[in-house]
Structure formats: structure tokens, C-alpha cells
Amino acid sequence: MENKIKKAIFPIAGLGSRFLPATKTLAKEMLIVLDRPILEWAVIEASRSGIEEMIFVTSSKKNSIIEHFNRSLELENLLKKKKKSSQIISVQSQSALGQFTYVIQDEPKGLGHAVWCAKRFIEKNENFVVILPDDIILSKNPVIGQMIEIHKKTGGGSVLALEKVPKREVFKYGVIDFHKKSNNFYQIKNLVEKPEPSKAPSNLTVVGRYILNYKVFDLLDKHKKGHGNEIQLTDSLISLIKEPGLFGLEFDGNRYDCGNKLGFIEANVKFGLNDKNISKDLKKLLKKI
Ligand code: G1P
């Protein structure tokens, strides 16, 4: 079942209610970390990992996303007149990150439903990636790339990115149960979506990066509701355990959960500290605060 992984699905139809009122008209994924939208950081990670086709499962109210990944000749001409050549390159780079496809998710019925909406773009037996852009991950090697290595080593297995969290926080995540472990690598035997800490099988949680196989649609096709009365992606992953196998990788890198205010601000500070143009002044500013 091993073949080159070329497609990534980005479920981005959510309301972004944690960021209201900003998200009344602005898509949550377009909120800015340093100098580009949250979503662009995720697309850059995919592109650096060799993904060629970006499939956005979005809502009809988020047209700014389509515009952002298109070229804007008007803006380019304006920058050309003003001789701002480095800025021309920066506004041209988005459309070069891959080929973009858009699917509309009519109602927010859960993450599993969002992924199912993109089913027609995935071929039978094809392996593909799912990226939840709320999780921005800073790492030397892109996390999707790290996971593709595991996918290859396991002869085409499905792979989830994992992170250990304090047990009291497991109720926010998909949590795995596993057979065996070597270093940062797990063979998954079961999963639970957002369990109560006392019922959680472990404190290893699923982060927003998945390598899946077309087989996952066997269960998603059933539209069965799970936690929170929504169709959960986590519940459908069970269909991958036997074939092609389901594995977990505690990745090398730091995750910033931009789905909440604190994580979003932390990401901005961290990206600012990594930016050589503002890092020194930002450090001074942070000390002053
Ligand atoms: C989703 C998934 C959950 C996963 C999490 C990672 O939850 O359902 O299994 O652990 O993303 O960020 P959400 O954050 O959308 O509630």
C-alpha cells in the first residue's frame, strides 16, 4: 500500500468561536502569526514535506482564504512600480506552494465529516495527509516529513503525530492505547476521543497531523456520531489498525495550539523571537513587561 503521498486535507470550515468577535468576518485560519496567516504555516509544512495538492474543506464564508493562495497581479504590479522586489517574492510564494482544491462543508458535523467531504479527491488505496492548522509546529524537519519516514518504515502504515500531556488535560484530545513502544514510536491498538482523565488509556494524545489510508472512509461513510454528537475522525481510525496498521510518532518539535488565545499569543512571541529583525527588541520588550 506504500505510494508517494501527494495530497493533504485541511479541515478549515470551523466557526472559530473562541476568537469572536475577530472571527465574525475574519476566518480563524487567517489570523496572523508573525507575518502570515496560521493556515499558510501549515501549508508550508506540507509543501516542505513533498505534498503537492492542498485540499481545503472550507465554508462559503471564507473566500479570503481562496484569495490568499491565489496570485494577485494587481498587488504585484503595484509593488513592481514601487520597486519593492522582496515583497513581490513574498506575495507570489503562496500560489507556488502547491495546487489548491476547495470543497465546501455545508454544516459543522465534526472533524470526521469534514475529512469525508474530501473523499472524492482521494483514490482507492491512496494514502493521504490530514492537517489541522490550529496546531502550528516548529521543528527542524517538518513533522509531516518525519511521519512519512515512519509510513515508509512500516511498509505503508498509517501514522498519527503524538504528544504527551498531563493526564488532567487528556479530555481535550484523542488519546491512544498502544501495544509496544520503541523510543518515540508506538503501535496503536485503540483510541478514545476526549476521555475523562480517569478513563483515559494513556496520556499520549493525537496532535493535528495524520497520515491515513483510503480505508478510513469505510467507517466515515457510515456517518456515525460519537463524542459531542459529532462525527469524529478518531472513531474512524480504528478501521486502520489491522490493515495497513496504525502507528504513532512522538515527533521532534514544538507545538503551539493556535486554537486558543494563550497558544496563539505564545506562537506569536516564539515566531517573533525567531525573527532576526525583531528578536532583540522583542526580548527587551518582554523583559519590560
Ligand atoms: C481534534 C481531534 C482530536 C485531536 C485534536 C488535536 O479535536 O478531534 O482527536 O486530539 O484535534 O488538536 P479539536 O481540537 O478539534 O476539538
PDB file of N, CA, C and O and ligand atoms in Angstrom, residues 111 132 135 173-174 193-194 206-208 210 232 234 255, ligand 1:
ATOM      1  N   LEU A 111     -15.131  16.675  12.801  1.00  0.00           N
ATOM      2  CA  LEU A 111     -13.891  16.529  12.034  1.00  0.00           C
ATOM      3  C   LEU A 111     -13.959  15.340  11.059  1.00  0.00           C
ATOM      4  O   LEU A 111     -13.475  15.418   9.931  1.00  0.00           O
ATOM      5  N   LEU A 132      -4.490  19.676  10.754  1.00  0.00           N
ATOM      6  CA  LEU A 132      -5.346  20.645  11.450  1.00  0.00           C
ATOM      7  C   LEU A 132      -4.481  21.877  11.701  1.00  0.00           C
ATOM      8  O   LEU A 132      -3.565  21.832  12.538  1.00  0.00           O
ATOM      9  N   ASP A 135      -2.879  23.651  15.015  1.00  0.00           N
ATOM     10  CA  ASP A 135      -1.612  23.234  15.614  1.00  0.00           C
ATOM     11  C   ASP A 135      -0.472  23.668  14.700  1.00  0.00           C
ATOM     12  O   ASP A 135      -0.256  23.076  13.637  1.00  0.00           O
ATOM     13  N   TYR A 173      -8.440  15.940  23.904  1.00  0.00           N
ATOM     14  CA  TYR A 173      -7.793  15.305  22.746  1.00  0.00           C
ATOM     15  C   TYR A 173      -8.284  13.885  22.462  1.00  0.00           C
ATOM     16  O   TYR A 173      -8.936  13.262  23.293  1.00  0.00           O
ATOM     17  N   GLY A 174      -7.871  13.377  21.301  1.00  0.00           N
ATOM     18  CA  GLY A 174      -7.938  11.953  21.024  1.00  0.00           C
ATOM     19  C   GLY A 174      -6.772  11.300  21.759  1.00  0.00           C
ATOM     20  O   GLY A 174      -5.664  11.839  21.763  1.00  0.00           O
ATOM     21  N   GLU A 193     -11.832   9.339  21.885  1.00  0.00           N
ATOM     22  CA  GLU A 193     -11.905  10.786  21.700  1.00  0.00           C
ATOM     23  C   GLU A 193     -12.314  11.461  23.003  1.00  0.00           C
ATOM     24  O   GLU A 193     -13.337  11.125  23.605  1.00  0.00           O
ATOM     25  N   LYS A 194     -11.495  12.380  23.431  1.00  0.00           N
ATOM     26  CA  LYS A 194     -11.749  13.232  24.605  1.00  0.00           C
ATOM     27  C   LYS A 194     -12.288  12.467  25.820  1.00  0.00           C
ATOM     28  O   LYS A 194     -13.399  12.719  26.295  1.00  0.00           O
ATOM     29  N   VAL A 206      -3.383  12.721  20.414  1.00  0.00           N
ATOM     30  CA  VAL A 206      -3.234  12.924  18.973  1.00  0.00           C
ATOM     31  C   VAL A 206      -3.150  14.422  18.692  1.00  0.00           C
ATOM     32  O   VAL A 206      -4.012  15.191  19.112  1.00  0.00           O
ATOM     33  N   VAL A 207      -2.099  14.809  17.976  1.00  0.00           N
ATOM     34  CA  VAL A 207      -1.908  16.200  17.565  1.00  0.00           C
ATOM     35  C   VAL A 207      -2.447  16.301  16.132  1.00  0.00           C
ATOM     36  O   VAL A 207      -2.673  15.275  15.483  1.00  0.00           O
ATOM     37  N   GLY A 208      -2.662  17.508  15.637  1.00  0.00           N
ATOM     38  CA  GLY A 208      -3.352  17.671  14.347  1.00  0.00           C
ATOM     39  C   GLY A 208      -2.589  17.304  13.083  1.00  0.00           C
ATOM     40  O   GLY A 208      -2.547  18.070  12.115  1.00  0.00           O
ATOM     41  N   TYR A 210      -2.038  13.728  10.565  1.00  0.00           N
ATOM     42  CA  TYR A 210      -2.396  12.330  10.351  1.00  0.00           C
ATOM     43  C   TYR A 210      -1.932  11.899   8.964  1.00  0.00           C
ATOM     44  O   TYR A 210      -2.088  12.646   8.000  1.00  0.00           O
ATOM     45  N   GLN A 232     -16.711  11.834  14.540  1.00  0.00           N
ATOM     46  CA  GLN A 232     -15.321  12.025  14.972  1.00  0.00           C
ATOM     47  C   GLN A 232     -14.344  11.284  14.057  1.00  0.00           C
ATOM     48  O   GLN A 232     -14.557  10.119  13.733  1.00  0.00           O
ATOM     49  N   THR A 234     -11.367  10.471  15.030  1.00  0.00           N
ATOM     50  CA  THR A 234     -10.731   9.491  15.926  1.00  0.00           C
ATOM     51  C   THR A 234     -11.437   8.129  15.852  1.00  0.00           C
ATOM     52  O   THR A 234     -10.778   7.091  15.776  1.00  0.00           O
ATOM     53  N   ARG A 255       4.876  22.258  19.567  1.00  0.00           N
ATOM     54  CA  ARG A 255       3.532  22.547  19.056  1.00  0.00           C
ATOM     55  C   ARG A 255       2.959  23.785  19.755  1.00  0.00           C
ATOM     56  O   ARG A 255       3.099  23.932  20.964  1.00  0.00           O
TER      57      ARG A 255
HETATM   58  C1  G1P B   1      -9.347  17.414  17.224  1.00  0.00           C
HETATM   59  C2  G1P B   1      -9.458  15.890  17.277  1.00  0.00           C
HETATM   60  C3  G1P B   1      -8.681  15.332  18.472  1.00  0.00           C
HETATM   61  C4  G1P B   1      -7.234  15.799  18.410  1.00  0.00           C
HETATM   62  C5  G1P B   1      -7.181  17.347  18.322  1.00  0.00           C
HETATM   63  C6  G1P B   1      -5.748  17.819  18.086  1.00  0.00           C
HETATM   64  O1  G1P B   1     -10.025  17.952  18.331  1.00  0.00           O
HETATM   65  O2  G1P B   1     -10.820  15.528  17.350  1.00  0.00           O
HETATM   66  O3  G1P B   1      -8.718  13.932  18.460  1.00  0.00           O
HETATM   67  O4  G1P B   1      -6.534  15.343  19.534  1.00  0.00           O
HETATM   68  O5  G1P B   1      -7.982  17.827  17.236  1.00  0.00           O
HETATM   69  O6  G1P B   1      -5.653  19.208  18.094  1.00  0.00           O
HETATM   70  P1  G1P B   1     -10.452  19.515  18.378  1.00  0.00           P
HETATM   71  O7  G1P B   1      -9.231  20.267  18.792  1.00  0.00           O
HETATM   72  O8  G1P B   1     -10.927  19.886  17.019  1.00  0.00           O
HETATM   73  O9  G1P B   1     -11.536  19.596  19.416  1.00  0.00           O
END
